[in-house]
Amino acid sequence: MKIKKCALYNWNKWVEEHKEKIRYNLAMTYPTPYNWMDILKLFPDSEEILHEMAAEPIKYGPFTGPIGLRDEIAKFYPGSKISNILLTHGAVSANDIVLRYLHEDGDNCVCILPTYLQLSIVVHYERYKVRNVSLNKENNYVLDMNALRRAVDINTKIIVLTNPNDPLGIVLSKNELKEIVEIARSVDAFILCDEVYRFYDYNKPIASVFGLYEKAIAVASFSKILSIPGIRVGWIITTEEMVAEFSNLSHFHGRICAFLDQNILHMALKKYDMLKDKNCKIAEDNLAIVNDWVLHSAGLSYTKPTGGTTAVVSYEMDIRSIELCQNMLTETGVRLIPGTLFDLENTFIIGLLCDTESLTIGLRQIAKTMDAFKSK
Amino acid sequence: MKIEKSIAGVWNHWIRDNMHLVKYNLGDSYPAPQLSLKNVLDCYSDGESLLRDLALSPLDYGPHTEPEGLREEICKFYPSAVAKNIVLAHGAIAANDIVIRSLYEPGVNCVCIAPAYQQLLSSPKAHNYGYREVLLSYQNSFKLDFKELRSKVDRNTKLIILGNPNNPAGAACSEKELKAIIEIVESVGAYILCDEIYNIFEYDVKIPTIFGMYDKAIVTNSLSKAFGFPGLRVGWIVANKELAEEFSTVRDISGLSIGWLDEIIAVLALQKHDELSRKYLKNIRKNWELLDEWVNRNPHLSYVRPDGGSVAIVKFDFNMSSTDFCQRLVLEYGVNLLPGISFDIDDAFRIGFTCETKDLIKGCEEIDKFCKKLEETV
C-alpha cells in the first residue's frame, strides 16, 4: 500500500535544512544522549570494560536478550515475570508488532488523541477503521469516558493510547485506566498503551496498564529516561500467551536486538536510579520555569503536564503554528515543535529536556517574537 | 494477522536447552568463530583512536535525513546503485518484511520459490497475498522449472520471491537464469524480491546481483551471514529510488533508525571487508570441498552440491523424521544440524559448513558413526 511521508517527517526535514540557525533547542523530548563511554565511566575499570566489550564476538545472542535484561525490565512492573516481556527494536517496533498482529478484516480501533504519530499512521496503514476520541482543551484534556464508551462496539479490536499523553503530558490515573479497562472489557477489546514517557513522573509514580486486564498491552523503552535512544531496545509487556503470539510476528519482523546495544543497556540499567534522578530533575526544573513563564505571559495558557517531557502551550494569535515555529527558528534561532503536527492548532510544544540556560533565553525570545506579532 | 509459527524456531527452542551437549555445531550458516569489534579495529592502524571515537559517539537516533556513509559503502557492492537506492533496516528479516508488507494490495498474488527461509514463504501468506509456490525439487537438482514459473504468474501477480543462492539448497541462478525470470515477470509488471544474503559465498559459479537488471528488481541483504556480523542487526534493501523512498517510510513506522553505534561499526567493517573475510572465505571453500567428499563417501547420504551459500540439504535414507534424526545426533553424538522439516524436507538435514575445518571433519565423523548405528537398528 502506498504511503507518503508524514507531516512530522516533513517538519523534521525542514528543521534539518535550517539547522545551522538553531541557537536554542527547546524541542528536546529527551536529554542530550549519553555515549558508550559515559555509561562505562559510571563504573570502575571503565577502560578495561570497554576493551572487554570490544573483544566480544558480535553474535546473535539469545532471542530473549542477555540473561538478566528482562529481569531488570520486570522490576518496573510489579507482579510480572520475564515471560511477560518480549524485546523489540525500540518502542516503535513494539507498537507496530502489536497493531499489525492483532488486525483482522473488519476491525475498528479507537485512538485517544492527541497521540504519538506513529500510532495513528500505523492504524491507518493496517486498515483499521479508525475512530478518534479527542482530549479537549476546554475540559483540561480530561478523558471523556462517555465519549470513549460511545466510540467502542463489538468490532473494536483495540483501544490505542499513550500514558503519559504524548505530547500533552497529561497522566491517566490508575482509576481512569481501570475505567478504560472496563470499557474495553465490555467489547472484548485489547488496550495498547504506549508508556514510553512513564518514567518521567515528577515524583508521583504512574501506573502501567500491565496487570490491570488480561488484554492490556503496555509498550515502553528506556530510550527517553536513560537518553540512549540509539540502542534500539524496547519491549511489549503483556500476558505470556500474547507474548508467545507476538513472538511469531517478531520472528518475521526483526527478531533479535543488536548484541552490543543490549549489553550497553544492561550496564546502564545498573545505574538506573542515578540516571533517572538526574534526567527527571532537568525536566522538573525546566517545567517550573515554563510554568512560571506561561502563568505570567499574556495570551498564553496551558494545562500543566504531570508526566512526560513536553508542555503544550496555547497562544491567542492568529497564526498557524507551523508558520509561527518556522518564524521562531529562522528569526530568533529558537526551535519548538508545532502543535499542528498533532492537530493541536494554535499551540507550540516545548521539549523540557533542553539545558536550562537555553530555555531561559529561548522563552524570552519567544515572548519578544509574540509581542512583535501583536503590535503588527 | 494469521501467521505460521517459525518451524526452525521450534528446533532453536529445543537446542537452547541442549546446547551444552553440542561439541560440533554444524547448524549455523554464518562464519564461526565470530568476529568482534576488535577484529574490525585491528584492520586499522589507528584502531585504538577509532574505538575511542566510537565510544564517544552519542547514542542518539540516527540523524533524521540518513547520513550517506553506510549507504555509500553498501553501494560498492552494487555497480548500478547510489545511496538513494539503499534503505537500511534491522537485518535482512526487517528488510524482507518491509518489502513484502509495502507491496501488498488487495487482490494480488505472490509467487514464492521454495524451499526457502521460512519468512519468505510465511510472510506473504500472513499479508494475505494469494499464495503460489514453485517448488525446486531435489530430483531436478533444485533447478528452477521455468515452465512452472510461467504457469503460476498472471496479471495479478505483484511479487516473485526467491533467494539467490537458495537457502537451504545452495542452488544459484546465473545471470542468464535471472534474465529468464525477469522476462517472465516483466510481462505482467511484477516485482522481484531477491534475498541475496548468501551471495558472497560463491564457488565455481559466479552469482550476480539481480539489482540493475530490471527496474522492479529488489534486493535484500545484511551483515549477518556472508559479512560475518549477525549481532549488528544491519540489513538493507536495494531498489529503484521511488520504491526506496516508500520503503524507508514504512521502515520509519516499523522500527525507525537502526542502531547508531551499529551503523558506525558497519561502515568500519565494510571498508575492511576483503581483509576480514579473506580467512573465513578460504576456510569455507575448503569445507565445501570436504563436505562433497564426505557426502559421496557415506552410502546413506546424498545431496545436490550447492553452487553457493554456506549450507546444504543432505538426504538420509533412514526411516525416521528429520527432527528425530537431528535430536538423536545431538543427544548421542553432540553434533548440531538443522532438521530438514524446517524447509518441509523431512528426509533430510541442513548442514552448515562455516565452522572451523577441524570441527566439520570431526562432526562428519560422528554423523558417520550415527549412520553406522542406525544401519544396525532401523
Short mmCIF file of N, CA and C in Angstrom, two decimals, chain A residues 25-148:
data_model
loop_
_atom_site.label_atom_id
_atom_site.label_comp_id
_atom_site.label_asym_id
_atom_site.label_seq_id
_atom_site.Cartn_x
_atom_site.Cartn_y
_atom_site.Cartn_z
N ASN A 25 17.64 25.11 21.40
CA ASN A 25 16.84 23.95 21.04
C ASN A 25 15.85 23.64 22.15
N LEU A 26 14.61 24.14 22.01
CA LEU A 26 13.58 23.91 23.01
C LEU A 26 12.67 22.77 22.58
N ALA A 27 13.20 21.87 21.76
CA ALA A 27 12.38 20.76 21.28
C ALA A 27 12.93 19.42 21.75
N MET A 28 13.61 19.43 22.90
CA MET A 28 14.26 18.20 23.35
C MET A 28 13.34 17.36 24.22
N THR A 29 12.88 16.29 23.67
CA THR A 29 11.97 15.42 24.41
C THR A 29 12.74 14.36 25.20
N TYR A 30 14.05 14.40 25.07
CA TYR A 30 14.91 13.56 25.91
C TYR A 30 16.22 14.32 26.05
N PRO A 31 16.99 14.05 27.10
CA PRO A 31 18.21 14.84 27.29
C PRO A 31 19.25 14.54 26.21
N THR A 32 20.25 15.40 26.11
CA THR A 32 21.37 15.14 25.20
C THR A 32 21.84 13.70 25.44
N PRO A 33 21.83 12.88 24.41
CA PRO A 33 22.12 11.46 24.61
C PRO A 33 23.52 11.20 25.17
N TYR A 34 23.59 10.18 26.01
CA TYR A 34 24.88 9.72 26.51
C TYR A 34 25.57 8.92 25.42
N ASN A 35 26.88 8.75 25.61
CA ASN A 35 27.58 7.86 24.72
C ASN A 35 28.04 6.63 25.53
N TRP A 36 28.62 5.68 24.86
CA TRP A 36 29.05 4.42 25.45
C TRP A 36 30.01 4.68 26.62
N MET A 37 30.93 5.60 26.41
CA MET A 37 31.93 5.89 27.43
C MET A 37 31.29 6.53 28.67
N ASP A 38 30.27 7.36 28.46
CA ASP A 38 29.55 7.98 29.59
C ASP A 38 29.01 6.89 30.51
N ILE A 39 28.43 5.86 29.90
CA ILE A 39 27.86 4.76 30.69
C ILE A 39 28.97 4.01 31.42
N LEU A 40 30.04 3.69 30.69
CA LEU A 40 31.12 2.91 31.30
C LEU A 40 31.81 3.66 32.43
N LYS A 41 31.90 5.00 32.30
CA LYS A 41 32.59 5.79 33.31
C LYS A 41 31.85 5.78 34.66
N LEU A 42 30.62 5.28 34.66
CA LEU A 42 29.90 5.16 35.92
C LEU A 42 30.39 3.98 36.74
N PHE A 43 31.32 3.21 36.14
CA PHE A 43 31.86 2.03 36.80
C PHE A 43 33.37 2.17 36.94
N PRO A 44 33.94 1.49 37.95
CA PRO A 44 35.41 1.48 38.00
C PRO A 44 35.93 0.64 36.83
N ASP A 45 37.18 0.79 36.45
CA ASP A 45 37.77 -0.01 35.35
C ASP A 45 37.04 0.18 34.03
N SER A 46 36.61 1.40 33.75
CA SER A 46 35.85 1.64 32.53
C SER A 46 36.66 1.29 31.27
N GLU A 47 37.96 1.59 31.30
CA GLU A 47 38.79 1.29 30.12
C GLU A 47 38.85 -0.20 29.86
N GLU A 48 38.99 -0.95 30.96
CA GLU A 48 39.09 -2.40 30.85
C GLU A 48 37.79 -2.97 30.28
N ILE A 49 36.66 -2.46 30.81
CA ILE A 49 35.36 -2.95 30.35
C ILE A 49 35.17 -2.63 28.87
N LEU A 50 35.59 -1.43 28.47
CA LEU A 50 35.47 -1.04 27.07
C LEU A 50 36.18 -2.05 26.17
N HIS A 51 37.41 -2.37 26.54
CA HIS A 51 38.18 -3.29 25.70
C HIS A 51 37.62 -4.71 25.74
N GLU A 52 37.06 -5.08 26.90
CA GLU A 52 36.44 -6.40 27.01
C GLU A 52 35.23 -6.50 26.09
N MET A 53 34.41 -5.45 26.14
CA MET A 53 33.21 -5.46 25.32
C MET A 53 33.58 -5.45 23.83
N ALA A 54 34.64 -4.74 23.50
CA ALA A 54 35.08 -4.68 22.09
C ALA A 54 35.59 -6.04 21.61
N ALA A 55 36.08 -6.84 22.56
CA ALA A 55 36.66 -8.14 22.17
C ALA A 55 35.61 -9.24 22.07
N GLU A 56 34.39 -8.94 22.48
CA GLU A 56 33.35 -9.98 22.44
C GLU A 56 32.84 -10.18 21.02
N PRO A 57 32.70 -11.44 20.60
CA PRO A 57 32.18 -11.67 19.24
C PRO A 57 30.77 -11.09 19.11
N ILE A 58 30.53 -10.44 17.97
CA ILE A 58 29.22 -9.80 17.75
C ILE A 58 28.25 -10.84 17.20
N LYS A 59 27.72 -11.65 18.13
CA LYS A 59 26.86 -12.75 17.69
C LYS A 59 25.38 -12.37 17.84
N TYR A 60 24.51 -13.28 17.40
CA TYR A 60 23.09 -13.05 17.55
C TYR A 60 22.74 -12.90 19.02
N GLY A 61 23.25 -13.80 19.83
CA GLY A 61 22.82 -13.81 21.22
C GLY A 61 21.43 -14.43 21.31
N PRO A 62 20.96 -14.67 22.54
CA PRO A 62 19.64 -15.30 22.68
C PRO A 62 18.53 -14.39 22.18
N PHE A 63 17.47 -15.00 21.66
CA PHE A 63 16.29 -14.28 21.19
C PHE A 63 15.71 -13.44 22.33
N THR A 64 15.85 -13.96 23.56
CA THR A 64 15.26 -13.26 24.70
C THR A 64 16.23 -12.26 25.33
N GLY A 65 17.30 -11.96 24.62
CA GLY A 65 18.23 -10.95 25.14
C GLY A 65 19.21 -11.54 26.14
N PRO A 66 20.21 -10.75 26.56
CA PRO A 66 21.18 -11.25 27.53
C PRO A 66 20.47 -11.61 28.82
N ILE A 67 20.99 -12.65 29.46
CA ILE A 67 20.37 -13.10 30.72
C ILE A 67 20.39 -11.96 31.71
N GLY A 68 19.24 -11.72 32.30
CA GLY A 68 19.16 -10.66 33.30
C GLY A 68 18.51 -9.40 32.78
N LEU A 69 18.51 -9.19 31.46
CA LEU A 69 17.94 -7.94 30.94
C LEU A 69 16.43 -7.88 31.17
N ARG A 70 15.74 -8.97 30.83
CA ARG A 70 14.29 -8.95 31.05
C ARG A 70 13.96 -8.89 32.53
N ASP A 71 14.83 -9.47 33.37
CA ASP A 71 14.59 -9.40 34.82
C ASP A 71 14.63 -7.94 35.26
N GLU A 72 15.59 -7.18 34.70
CA GLU A 72 15.69 -5.76 35.04
C GLU A 72 14.42 -5.03 34.65
N ILE A 73 13.92 -5.32 33.46
CA ILE A 73 12.72 -4.65 32.98
C ILE A 73 11.52 -5.04 33.83
N ALA A 74 11.45 -6.32 34.21
CA ALA A 74 10.31 -6.81 35.01
C ALA A 74 10.17 -6.05 36.33
N LYS A 75 11.29 -5.52 36.83
CA LYS A 75 11.24 -4.79 38.12
C LYS A 75 10.31 -3.58 38.05
N PHE A 76 10.10 -3.06 36.84
CA PHE A 76 9.26 -1.88 36.71
C PHE A 76 7.77 -2.21 36.63
N TYR A 77 7.45 -3.49 36.68
CA TYR A 77 6.06 -3.94 36.56
C TYR A 77 5.78 -4.96 37.65
N PRO A 78 5.35 -4.49 38.83
CA PRO A 78 5.09 -5.40 39.95
C PRO A 78 4.20 -6.56 39.52
N GLY A 79 4.58 -7.75 39.91
CA GLY A 79 3.79 -8.93 39.58
C GLY A 79 4.15 -9.54 38.25
N SER A 80 5.11 -8.96 37.52
CA SER A 80 5.44 -9.51 36.20
C SER A 80 6.59 -10.50 36.29
N LYS A 81 6.65 -11.37 35.24
CA LYS A 81 7.77 -12.32 35.11
C LYS A 81 8.45 -12.06 33.78
N ILE A 82 9.60 -12.65 33.57
CA ILE A 82 10.29 -12.41 32.31
C ILE A 82 9.51 -12.95 31.12
N SER A 83 8.66 -13.95 31.36
CA SER A 83 7.87 -14.49 30.25
C SER A 83 6.75 -13.54 29.80
N ASN A 84 6.56 -12.44 30.55
CA ASN A 84 5.58 -11.44 30.13
C ASN A 84 6.18 -10.43 29.15
N ILE A 85 7.51 -10.53 28.94
CA ILE A 85 8.22 -9.49 28.20
C ILE A 85 8.77 -9.99 26.87
N LEU A 86 8.53 -9.22 25.82
CA LEU A 86 9.11 -9.50 24.50
C LEU A 86 9.94 -8.30 24.10
N LEU A 87 11.24 -8.52 23.87
CA LEU A 87 12.13 -7.42 23.48
C LEU A 87 11.92 -7.07 22.01
N THR A 88 12.01 -5.78 21.70
CA THR A 88 11.78 -5.33 20.32
C THR A 88 12.78 -4.22 19.99
N HIS A 89 12.83 -3.85 18.72
CA HIS A 89 13.72 -2.76 18.31
C HIS A 89 13.11 -1.43 18.68
N GLY A 90 13.22 -1.06 19.91
CA GLY A 90 12.62 0.18 20.34
C GLY A 90 11.11 0.04 20.49
N ALA A 91 10.50 1.03 21.11
CA ALA A 91 9.05 1.01 21.32
C ALA A 91 8.31 1.12 19.99
N VAL A 92 8.93 1.78 19.01
CA VAL A 92 8.31 1.92 17.69
C VAL A 92 7.98 0.54 17.12
N SER A 93 8.95 -0.35 17.20
CA SER A 93 8.78 -1.70 16.69
C SER A 93 7.72 -2.45 17.49
N ALA A 94 7.72 -2.24 18.81
CA ALA A 94 6.74 -2.89 19.68
C ALA A 94 5.32 -2.51 19.28
N ASN A 95 5.09 -1.20 19.10
CA ASN A 95 3.76 -0.72 18.69
C ASN A 95 3.36 -1.36 17.37
N ASP A 96 4.30 -1.41 16.44
CA ASP A 96 4.00 -1.91 15.11
C ASP A 96 3.61 -3.39 15.16
N ILE A 97 4.36 -4.16 15.93
CA ILE A 97 4.07 -5.59 16.04
C ILE A 97 2.67 -5.81 16.60
N VAL A 98 2.34 -5.11 17.67
CA VAL A 98 1.03 -5.28 18.30
C VAL A 98 -0.11 -4.95 17.33
N LEU A 99 -0.03 -3.79 16.71
CA LEU A 99 -1.12 -3.34 15.84
C LEU A 99 -1.25 -4.22 14.60
N ARG A 100 -0.14 -4.63 14.04
CA ARG A 100 -0.19 -5.48 12.85
C ARG A 100 -0.74 -6.85 13.20
N TYR A 101 -0.20 -7.43 14.26
CA TYR A 101 -0.58 -8.80 14.59
C TYR A 101 -2.07 -8.92 14.90
N LEU A 102 -2.59 -7.93 15.63
CA LEU A 102 -3.98 -8.05 16.09
C LEU A 102 -5.01 -7.76 15.01
N HIS A 103 -4.60 -7.10 13.96
CA HIS A 103 -5.59 -6.67 12.96
C HIS A 103 -6.20 -7.83 12.19
N GLU A 104 -7.53 -7.77 12.06
CA GLU A 104 -8.24 -8.68 11.16
C GLU A 104 -9.24 -7.84 10.38
N ASP A 105 -9.64 -8.35 9.21
CA ASP A 105 -10.60 -7.62 8.38
C ASP A 105 -11.84 -7.21 9.15
N GLY A 106 -12.26 -5.98 8.96
CA GLY A 106 -13.48 -5.52 9.59
C GLY A 106 -13.27 -4.86 10.95
N ASP A 107 -12.05 -4.98 11.47
CA ASP A 107 -11.79 -4.40 12.79
C ASP A 107 -11.83 -2.88 12.78
N ASN A 108 -12.32 -2.31 13.88
CA ASN A 108 -12.07 -0.90 14.07
C ASN A 108 -11.18 -0.73 15.29
N CYS A 109 -10.61 0.44 15.43
CA CYS A 109 -9.83 0.73 16.62
C CYS A 109 -10.22 2.12 17.09
N VAL A 110 -10.05 2.35 18.37
CA VAL A 110 -10.35 3.67 18.93
C VAL A 110 -9.05 4.29 19.41
N CYS A 111 -8.72 5.44 18.86
CA CYS A 111 -7.48 6.13 19.25
C CYS A 111 -7.81 7.33 20.10
N ILE A 112 -7.09 7.43 21.22
CA ILE A 112 -7.27 8.61 22.05
C ILE A 112 -6.27 9.65 21.60
N LEU A 113 -6.78 10.78 21.12
CA LEU A 113 -5.93 11.83 20.56
C LEU A 113 -5.78 12.99 21.53
N PRO A 114 -4.68 13.74 21.46
CA PRO A 114 -3.58 13.53 20.53
C PRO A 114 -2.76 12.30 20.92
N THR A 115 -1.96 11.83 19.99
CA THR A 115 -1.18 10.63 20.26
C THR A 115 0.15 10.67 19.53
N TYR A 116 1.04 9.77 19.90
CA TYR A 116 2.32 9.60 19.22
C TYR A 116 1.99 9.28 17.76
N LEU A 117 2.59 10.06 16.86
CA LEU A 117 2.18 9.99 15.46
C LEU A 117 2.32 8.61 14.82
N GLN A 118 3.32 7.86 15.21
CA GLN A 118 3.49 6.53 14.61
C GLN A 118 2.21 5.70 14.77
N LEU A 119 1.60 5.82 15.97
CA LEU A 119 0.41 5.01 16.25
C LEU A 119 -0.71 5.32 15.27
N SER A 120 -0.94 6.61 15.04
CA SER A 120 -2.06 6.93 14.13
C SER A 120 -1.72 6.58 12.69
N ILE A 121 -0.44 6.65 12.32
CA ILE A 121 -0.07 6.25 10.96
C ILE A 121 -0.25 4.75 10.78
N VAL A 122 0.22 3.97 11.75
CA VAL A 122 0.14 2.51 11.61
C VAL A 122 -1.30 2.02 11.57
N VAL A 123 -2.19 2.56 12.42
CA VAL A 123 -3.57 2.04 12.40
C VAL A 123 -4.23 2.31 11.05
N HIS A 124 -3.90 3.42 10.43
CA HIS A 124 -4.45 3.68 9.10
C HIS A 124 -3.81 2.77 8.06
N TYR A 125 -2.51 2.59 8.15
CA TYR A 125 -1.80 1.76 7.19
C TYR A 125 -2.28 0.31 7.26
N GLU A 126 -2.57 -0.13 8.48
CA GLU A 126 -3.02 -1.51 8.66
C GLU A 126 -4.51 -1.67 8.40
N ARG A 127 -5.15 -0.60 7.93
CA ARG A 127 -6.55 -0.68 7.51
C ARG A 127 -7.56 -0.90 8.63
N TYR A 128 -7.24 -0.50 9.84
CA TYR A 128 -8.28 -0.46 10.87
C TYR A 128 -9.24 0.66 10.46
N LYS A 129 -10.52 0.50 10.77
CA LYS A 129 -11.42 1.65 10.65
C LYS A 129 -11.16 2.43 11.94
N VAL A 130 -10.73 3.66 11.78
CA VAL A 130 -10.25 4.40 12.95
C VAL A 130 -11.30 5.35 13.50
N ARG A 131 -11.55 5.24 14.80
CA ARG A 131 -12.44 6.18 15.48
C ARG A 131 -11.59 6.94 16.48
N ASN A 132 -11.73 8.25 16.48
CA ASN A 132 -10.91 9.06 17.37
C ASN A 132 -11.72 9.63 18.52
N VAL A 133 -11.14 9.60 19.70
CA VAL A 133 -11.73 10.27 20.86
C VAL A 133 -10.69 11.29 21.29
N SER A 134 -11.06 12.57 21.19
CA SER A 134 -10.06 13.60 21.46
C SER A 134 -10.12 14.13 22.87
N LEU A 135 -8.94 14.39 23.42
CA LEU A 135 -8.85 15.10 24.69
C LEU A 135 -9.01 16.57 24.35
N ASN A 136 -9.87 17.27 25.10
CA ASN A 136 -10.14 18.66 24.74
C ASN A 136 -9.60 19.67 25.72
N LYS A 137 -9.12 20.76 25.13
CA LYS A 137 -8.56 21.85 25.93
C LYS A 137 -9.64 22.39 26.88
N GLU A 138 -10.86 22.47 26.35
CA GLU A 138 -11.96 23.08 27.09
C GLU A 138 -12.18 22.42 28.45
N ASN A 139 -11.97 21.09 28.54
CA ASN A 139 -12.11 20.50 29.88
C ASN A 139 -10.77 19.98 30.39
N ASN A 140 -9.74 20.77 30.09
CA ASN A 140 -8.39 20.47 30.60
C ASN A 140 -7.86 19.10 30.20
N TYR A 141 -8.25 18.67 29.05
CA TYR A 141 -7.74 17.41 28.50
C TYR A 141 -8.06 16.19 29.36
N VAL A 142 -9.14 16.27 30.13
CA VAL A 142 -9.57 15.10 30.88
C VAL A 142 -10.32 14.19 29.92
N LEU A 143 -10.04 12.89 29.98
CA LEU A 143 -10.67 11.95 29.06
C LEU A 143 -12.14 11.81 29.37
N ASP A 144 -12.96 12.02 28.33
CA ASP A 144 -14.41 11.88 28.47
C ASP A 144 -14.75 10.39 28.31
N MET A 145 -15.01 9.74 29.44
CA MET A 145 -15.27 8.30 29.42
C MET A 145 -16.53 7.96 28.63
N ASN A 146 -17.51 8.85 28.68
CA ASN A 146 -18.73 8.59 27.91
C ASN A 146 -18.46 8.59 26.42
N ALA A 147 -17.62 9.50 26.00
CA ALA A 147 -17.27 9.55 24.58
C ALA A 147 -16.54 8.27 24.18
N LEU A 148 -15.69 7.78 25.08
CA LEU A 148 -14.97 6.53 24.80
C LEU A 148 -15.96 5.37 24.74
#
